[in-house]
Amino acid sequence: YLLGLLIFSRNSFLIIIGVIFSTLIASILQKYGALEIGILQSKLLLNLQKILGDSLNGLKSIQANNAGGWLLNKLKEENINNRNFSLGIFKKQLFYRFYGEFSILLLFSFWLSQNIRSYSISFIVTNILLLVRLSNSFTNIIDSKRNTITSLAAFIKLKKLNNLIKNKKIFVNKKEL
């Protein structure tokens, strides 16, 4: 589809390159911090696992001490932390999508104002569909890269733990972990 459009109209090439650059510029301007997000996500999950693990191991002690309220408060606190974390990530992704789509809209509006008399409505609609598809494809590629880097934080921690086990540097007090 893209090749056919480029063969029949060289003017579409300019708008396609513009869309690609506007998507890349949007990803560069918006600092995502995928590795830091992954590290923070790992810490939040670890805190939740500790609370659940401790509560399951000491369930009878919790019941005997009537500490069920404490456990629920800790879970509530971690739930709030996880929600705030997820909301922050959502806002970053939403800003990136908005900025990218807005820049594409401005670019297309400028192109359309320059070329509206030269092309038929069907050609313009075809270009709009192409730009939307192209923008979504590049956005998905960038999101996949960010998700991979976010997941890399857990892999780095696993690799460190694996090296510690291989070198037998694990201490009883777990400060080396």
PDB file of C-alpha atoms in Angstrom:
ATOM      1  CA  TYR A   1       0.000   0.000   0.000  1.00  0.00           C
ATOM      2  CA  LEU A   2       2.748   2.400   0.990  1.00  0.00           C
ATOM      3  CA  LEU A   3       4.842   1.474  -2.056  1.00  0.00           C
ATOM      4  CA  GLY A   4       1.921   1.987  -4.425  1.00  0.00           C
ATOM      5  CA  LEU A   5       1.196   5.389  -2.947  1.00  0.00           C
ATOM      6  CA  LEU A   6       4.810   6.432  -3.252  1.00  0.00           C
ATOM      7  CA  ILE A   7       5.051   5.224  -6.861  1.00  0.00           C
ATOM      8  CA  PHE A   8       1.967   7.145  -7.963  1.00  0.00           C
ATOM      9  CA  SER A   9       2.679  10.314  -6.008  1.00  0.00           C
ATOM     10  CA  ARG A  10       6.063  11.548  -4.929  1.00  0.00           C
ATOM     11  CA  ASN A  11       4.446  14.338  -2.893  1.00  0.00           C
ATOM     12  CA  SER A  12       3.186  11.757  -0.415  1.00  0.00           C
ATOM     13  CA  PHE A  13       6.786  10.882   0.369  1.00  0.00           C
ATOM     14  CA  LEU A  14       7.286  14.249   2.065  1.00  0.00           C
ATOM     15  CA  ILE A  15       4.287  13.803   4.336  1.00  0.00           C
ATOM     16  CA  ILE A  16       5.305  10.224   5.186  1.00  0.00           C
ATOM     17  CA  ILE A  17       8.811  11.310   6.160  1.00  0.00           C
ATOM     18  CA  GLY A  18       7.233  14.102   8.193  1.00  0.00           C
ATOM     19  CA  VAL A  19       5.044  11.657  10.093  1.00  0.00           C
ATOM     20  CA  ILE A  20       7.995   9.419  10.861  1.00  0.00           C
ATOM     21  CA  PHE A  21      10.072  12.353  12.119  1.00  0.00           C
ATOM     22  CA  SER A  22       7.219  13.822  14.169  1.00  0.00           C
ATOM     23  CA  THR A  23       6.683  10.465  15.878  1.00  0.00           C
ATOM     24  CA  LEU A  24      10.390  10.146  16.607  1.00  0.00           C
ATOM     25  CA  ILE A  25      10.596  13.735  17.867  1.00  0.00           C
ATOM     26  CA  ALA A  26       7.631  13.093  20.178  1.00  0.00           C
ATOM     27  CA  SER A  27       9.431  10.065  21.609  1.00  0.00           C
ATOM     28  CA  ILE A  28      12.653  12.020  22.095  1.00  0.00           C
ATOM     29  CA  LEU A  29      11.019  15.060  23.711  1.00  0.00           C
ATOM     30  CA  GLN A  30       9.076  12.990  26.196  1.00  0.00           C
ATOM     31  CA  LYS A  31      11.523  11.446  28.644  1.00  0.00           C
ATOM     32  CA  TYR A  32      10.052   8.114  29.607  1.00  0.00           C
ATOM     33  CA  GLY A  33      12.734   6.651  31.875  1.00  0.00           C
ATOM     34  CA  ALA A  34      11.839   3.047  31.118  1.00  0.00           C
ATOM     35  CA  LEU A  35      14.649   1.518  33.177  1.00  0.00           C
ATOM     36  CA  GLU A  36      13.799   3.638  36.223  1.00  0.00           C
ATOM     37  CA  ILE A  37      10.139   2.691  35.824  1.00  0.00           C
ATOM     38  CA  GLY A  38      11.125  -0.970  35.707  1.00  0.00           C
ATOM     39  CA  ILE A  39      13.225  -0.643  38.875  1.00  0.00           C
ATOM     40  CA  LEU A  40      10.420   1.151  40.707  1.00  0.00           C
ATOM     41  CA  GLN A  41       7.909  -1.408  39.477  1.00  0.00           C
ATOM     42  CA  SER A  42      10.116  -4.226  40.788  1.00  0.00           C
ATOM     43  CA  LYS A  43      10.372  -2.526  44.200  1.00  0.00           C
ATOM     44  CA  LEU A  44       6.617  -2.068  44.441  1.00  0.00           C
ATOM     45  CA  LEU A  45       5.991  -5.697  43.528  1.00  0.00           C
ATOM     46  CA  LEU A  46       8.640  -6.845  46.004  1.00  0.00           C
ATOM     47  CA  ASN A  47       6.974  -4.845  48.794  1.00  0.00           C
ATOM     48  CA  LEU A  48       3.633  -6.415  47.974  1.00  0.00           C
ATOM     49  CA  GLN A  49       5.185  -9.890  47.876  1.00  0.00           C
ATOM     50  CA  LYS A  50       6.818  -9.308  51.264  1.00  0.00           C
ATOM     51  CA  ILE A  51       3.537  -8.262  52.842  1.00  0.00           C
ATOM     52  CA  LEU A  52       1.680 -11.229  51.395  1.00  0.00           C
ATOM     53  CA  GLY A  53       4.498 -13.651  52.204  1.00  0.00           C
ATOM     54  CA  ASP A  54       4.827 -12.443  55.777  1.00  0.00           C
ATOM     55  CA  SER A  55       1.091 -12.551  56.293  1.00  0.00           C
ATOM     56  CA  LEU A  56       0.773 -16.068  54.908  1.00  0.00           C
ATOM     57  CA  ASN A  57       3.708 -17.322  56.991  1.00  0.00           C
ATOM     58  CA  GLY A  58       2.426 -15.707  60.161  1.00  0.00           C
ATOM     59  CA  LEU A  59      -1.304 -16.075  59.586  1.00  0.00           C
ATOM     60  CA  LYS A  60      -1.937 -17.690  62.979  1.00  0.00           C
ATOM     61  CA  SER A  61       0.139 -15.027  64.735  1.00  0.00           C
ATOM     62  CA  ILE A  62      -1.769 -12.306  62.934  1.00  0.00           C
ATOM     63  CA  GLN A  63      -5.069 -13.862  63.958  1.00  0.00           C
ATOM     64  CA  ALA A  64      -3.883 -14.363  67.548  1.00  0.00           C
ATOM     65  CA  ASN A  65      -2.744 -10.751  67.860  1.00  0.00           C
ATOM     66  CA  ASN A  66      -5.801  -9.347  66.090  1.00  0.00           C
ATOM     67  CA  ALA A  67      -3.458  -7.731  63.584  1.00  0.00           C
ATOM     68  CA  GLY A  68      -5.795  -8.220  60.625  1.00  0.00           C
ATOM     69  CA  GLY A  69      -6.372  -4.466  60.511  1.00  0.00           C
ATOM     70  CA  TRP A  70      -2.627  -3.853  60.295  1.00  0.00           C
ATOM     71  CA  LEU A  71      -2.352  -6.262  57.387  1.00  0.00           C
ATOM     72  CA  LEU A  72      -5.258  -4.647  55.563  1.00  0.00           C
ATOM     73  CA  ASN A  73      -3.774  -1.184  56.129  1.00  0.00           C
ATOM     74  CA  LYS A  74      -0.426  -2.309  54.712  1.00  0.00           C
ATOM     75  CA  LEU A  75      -2.154  -3.807  51.671  1.00  0.00           C
ATOM     76  CA  LYS A  76      -4.202  -0.624  51.249  1.00  0.00           C
ATOM     77  CA  GLU A  77      -1.037   1.488  51.396  1.00  0.00           C
ATOM     78  CA  GLU A  78       0.703  -0.660  48.778  1.00  0.00           C
ATOM     79  CA  ASN A  79      -2.401  -0.550  46.610  1.00  0.00           C
ATOM     80  CA  ILE A  80      -2.323   3.266  46.720  1.00  0.00           C
ATOM     81  CA  ASN A  81       1.371   3.248  45.781  1.00  0.00           C
ATOM     82  CA  ASN A  82       0.691   0.908  42.854  1.00  0.00           C
ATOM     83  CA  ARG A  83      -2.220   3.050  41.665  1.00  0.00           C
ATOM     84  CA  ASN A  84      -0.133   6.229  41.789  1.00  0.00           C
ATOM     85  CA  PHE A  85       2.642   4.471  39.906  1.00  0.00           C
ATOM     86  CA  SER A  86       0.242   3.207  37.235  1.00  0.00           C
ATOM     87  CA  LEU A  87      -1.376   6.633  36.933  1.00  0.00           C
ATOM     88  CA  GLY A  88       2.040   8.241  36.402  1.00  0.00           C
ATOM     89  CA  ILE A  89       2.892   5.789  33.638  1.00  0.00           C
ATOM     90  CA  PHE A  90      -0.514   6.313  32.037  1.00  0.00           C
ATOM     91  CA  LYS A  91      -0.021  10.105  32.029  1.00  0.00           C
ATOM     92  CA  LYS A  92       3.380   9.752  30.376  1.00  0.00           C
ATOM     93  CA  GLN A  93       1.999   7.465  27.693  1.00  0.00           C
ATOM     94  CA  LEU A  94      -1.011   9.712  27.149  1.00  0.00           C
ATOM     95  CA  PHE A  95       1.215  12.778  26.757  1.00  0.00           C
ATOM     96  CA  TYR A  96       3.385  10.952  24.246  1.00  0.00           C
ATOM     97  CA  ARG A  97       0.393   9.848  22.192  1.00  0.00           C
ATOM     98  CA  PHE A  98      -1.210  13.296  22.328  1.00  0.00           C
ATOM     99  CA  TYR A  99       1.964  15.114  21.349  1.00  0.00           C
ATOM    100  CA  GLY A 100       2.656  12.713  18.493  1.00  0.00           C
ATOM    101  CA  GLU A 101      -0.875  12.863  17.110  1.00  0.00           C
ATOM    102  CA  PHE A 102      -1.032  16.643  17.492  1.00  0.00           C
ATOM    103  CA  SER A 103       2.243  17.155  15.627  1.00  0.00           C
ATOM    104  CA  ILE A 104       1.031  14.846  12.845  1.00  0.00           C
ATOM    105  CA  LEU A 105      -2.220  16.801  12.646  1.00  0.00           C
ATOM    106  CA  LEU A 106      -0.320  20.083  12.330  1.00  0.00           C
ATOM    107  CA  LEU A 107       1.987  18.641   9.706  1.00  0.00           C
ATOM    108  CA  PHE A 108      -0.886  17.192   7.694  1.00  0.00           C
ATOM    109  CA  SER A 109      -2.870  20.443   7.960  1.00  0.00           C
ATOM    110  CA  PHE A 110       0.085  22.366   6.591  1.00  0.00           C
ATOM    111  CA  TRP A 111       0.557  19.852   3.767  1.00  0.00           C
ATOM    112  CA  LEU A 112      -3.152  19.922   2.972  1.00  0.00           C
ATOM    113  CA  SER A 113      -3.267  23.715   2.855  1.00  0.00           C
ATOM    114  CA  GLN A 114      -0.410  23.677   0.347  1.00  0.00           C
ATOM    115  CA  ASN A 115      -1.799  20.883  -1.849  1.00  0.00           C
ATOM    116  CA  ILE A 116      -5.596  20.974  -1.546  1.00  0.00           C
ATOM    117  CA  ARG A 117      -6.122  22.105  -5.132  1.00  0.00           C
ATOM    118  CA  SER A 118      -3.719  19.555  -6.570  1.00  0.00           C
ATOM    119  CA  TYR A 119      -5.387  16.367  -5.353  1.00  0.00           C
ATOM    120  CA  SER A 120      -8.786  14.749  -5.299  1.00  0.00           C
ATOM    121  CA  ILE A 121     -10.672  13.953  -2.119  1.00  0.00           C
ATOM    122  CA  SER A 122      -9.991  10.228  -2.526  1.00  0.00           C
ATOM    123  CA  PHE A 123      -6.229  10.817  -2.634  1.00  0.00           C
ATOM    124  CA  ILE A 124      -6.381  13.031   0.466  1.00  0.00           C
ATOM    125  CA  VAL A 125      -8.475  10.450   2.357  1.00  0.00           C
ATOM    126  CA  THR A 126      -6.022   7.747   1.319  1.00  0.00           C
ATOM    127  CA  ASN A 127      -3.177   9.837   2.717  1.00  0.00           C
ATOM    128  CA  ILE A 128      -5.062  10.356   5.968  1.00  0.00           C
ATOM    129  CA  LEU A 129      -5.553   6.606   6.365  1.00  0.00           C
ATOM    130  CA  LEU A 130      -1.911   5.974   5.566  1.00  0.00           C
ATOM    131  CA  LEU A 131      -0.751   8.545   8.099  1.00  0.00           C
ATOM    132  CA  VAL A 132      -2.926   7.118  10.846  1.00  0.00           C
ATOM    133  CA  ARG A 133      -1.681   3.588  10.164  1.00  0.00           C
ATOM    134  CA  LEU A 134       1.924   4.730   9.903  1.00  0.00           C
ATOM    135  CA  SER A 135       1.684   6.753  13.102  1.00  0.00           C
ATOM    136  CA  ASN A 136       0.171   3.811  14.980  1.00  0.00           C
ATOM    137  CA  SER A 137       2.845   1.455  13.671  1.00  0.00           C
ATOM    138  CA  PHE A 138       5.720   3.682  14.765  1.00  0.00           C
ATOM    139  CA  THR A 139       4.062   4.387  18.096  1.00  0.00           C
ATOM    140  CA  ASN A 140       3.681   0.641  18.710  1.00  0.00           C
ATOM    141  CA  ILE A 141       7.347   0.086  17.847  1.00  0.00           C
ATOM    142  CA  ILE A 142       8.433   2.767  20.309  1.00  0.00           C
ATOM    143  CA  ASP A 143       6.057   1.417  22.991  1.00  0.00           C
ATOM    144  CA  SER A 144       7.466  -2.083  22.485  1.00  0.00           C
ATOM    145  CA  LYS A 145      10.999  -0.766  22.921  1.00  0.00           C
ATOM    146  CA  ARG A 146      10.000   1.024  26.106  1.00  0.00           C
ATOM    147  CA  ASN A 147       8.258  -2.065  27.490  1.00  0.00           C
ATOM    148  CA  THR A 148      11.344  -4.149  26.743  1.00  0.00           C
ATOM    149  CA  ILE A 149      13.574  -1.702  28.606  1.00  0.00           C
ATOM    150  CA  THR A 150      11.095  -1.596  31.497  1.00  0.00           C
ATOM    151  CA  SER A 151      11.271  -5.380  31.769  1.00  0.00           C
ATOM    152  CA  LEU A 152      15.046  -5.235  31.584  1.00  0.00           C
ATOM    153  CA  ALA A 153      15.227  -3.973  35.185  1.00  0.00           C
ATOM    154  CA  ALA A 154      13.952  -7.297  36.513  1.00  0.00           C
ATOM    155  CA  PHE A 155      16.395  -9.150  34.268  1.00  0.00           C
ATOM    156  CA  ILE A 156      19.320  -7.082  35.595  1.00  0.00           C
ATOM    157  CA  LYS A 157      18.343  -7.940  39.170  1.00  0.00           C
ATOM    158  CA  LEU A 158      18.006 -11.627  38.263  1.00  0.00           C
ATOM    159  CA  LYS A 159      21.430 -11.559  36.574  1.00  0.00           C
ATOM    160  CA  LYS A 160      23.032 -10.025  39.707  1.00  0.00           C
ATOM    161  CA  LEU A 161      21.433 -12.679  41.881  1.00  0.00           C
ATOM    162  CA  ASN A 162      22.605 -15.402  39.505  1.00  0.00           C
ATOM    163  CA  ASN A 163      26.180 -14.072  39.657  1.00  0.00           C
ATOM    164  CA  LEU A 164      26.018 -13.987  43.462  1.00  0.00           C
ATOM    165  CA  ILE A 165      24.886 -17.596  43.557  1.00  0.00           C
ATOM    166  CA  LYS A 166      27.639 -18.627  41.136  1.00  0.00           C
ATOM    167  CA  ASN A 167      30.248 -16.817  43.213  1.00  0.00           C
ATOM    168  CA  LYS A 168      28.680 -18.062  46.480  1.00  0.00           C
ATOM    169  CA  LYS A 169      28.656 -14.574  47.983  1.00  0.00           C
ATOM    170  CA  ILE A 170      25.234 -14.870  49.569  1.00  0.00           C
ATOM    171  CA  PHE A 171      25.373 -14.023  53.266  1.00  0.00           C
ATOM    172  CA  VAL A 172      23.041 -15.110  56.030  1.00  0.00           C
ATOM    173  CA  ASN A 173      21.914 -11.573  56.823  1.00  0.00           C
ATOM    174  CA  LYS A 174      21.109 -11.081  53.098  1.00  0.00           C
ATOM    175  CA  LYS A 175      22.799  -7.682  52.947  1.00  0.00           C
ATOM    176  CA  GLU A 176      24.744  -8.799  49.884  1.00  0.00           C
ATOM    177  CA  LEU A 177      21.463  -9.524  48.048  1.00  0.00           C
TER     178      LEU A 177
END
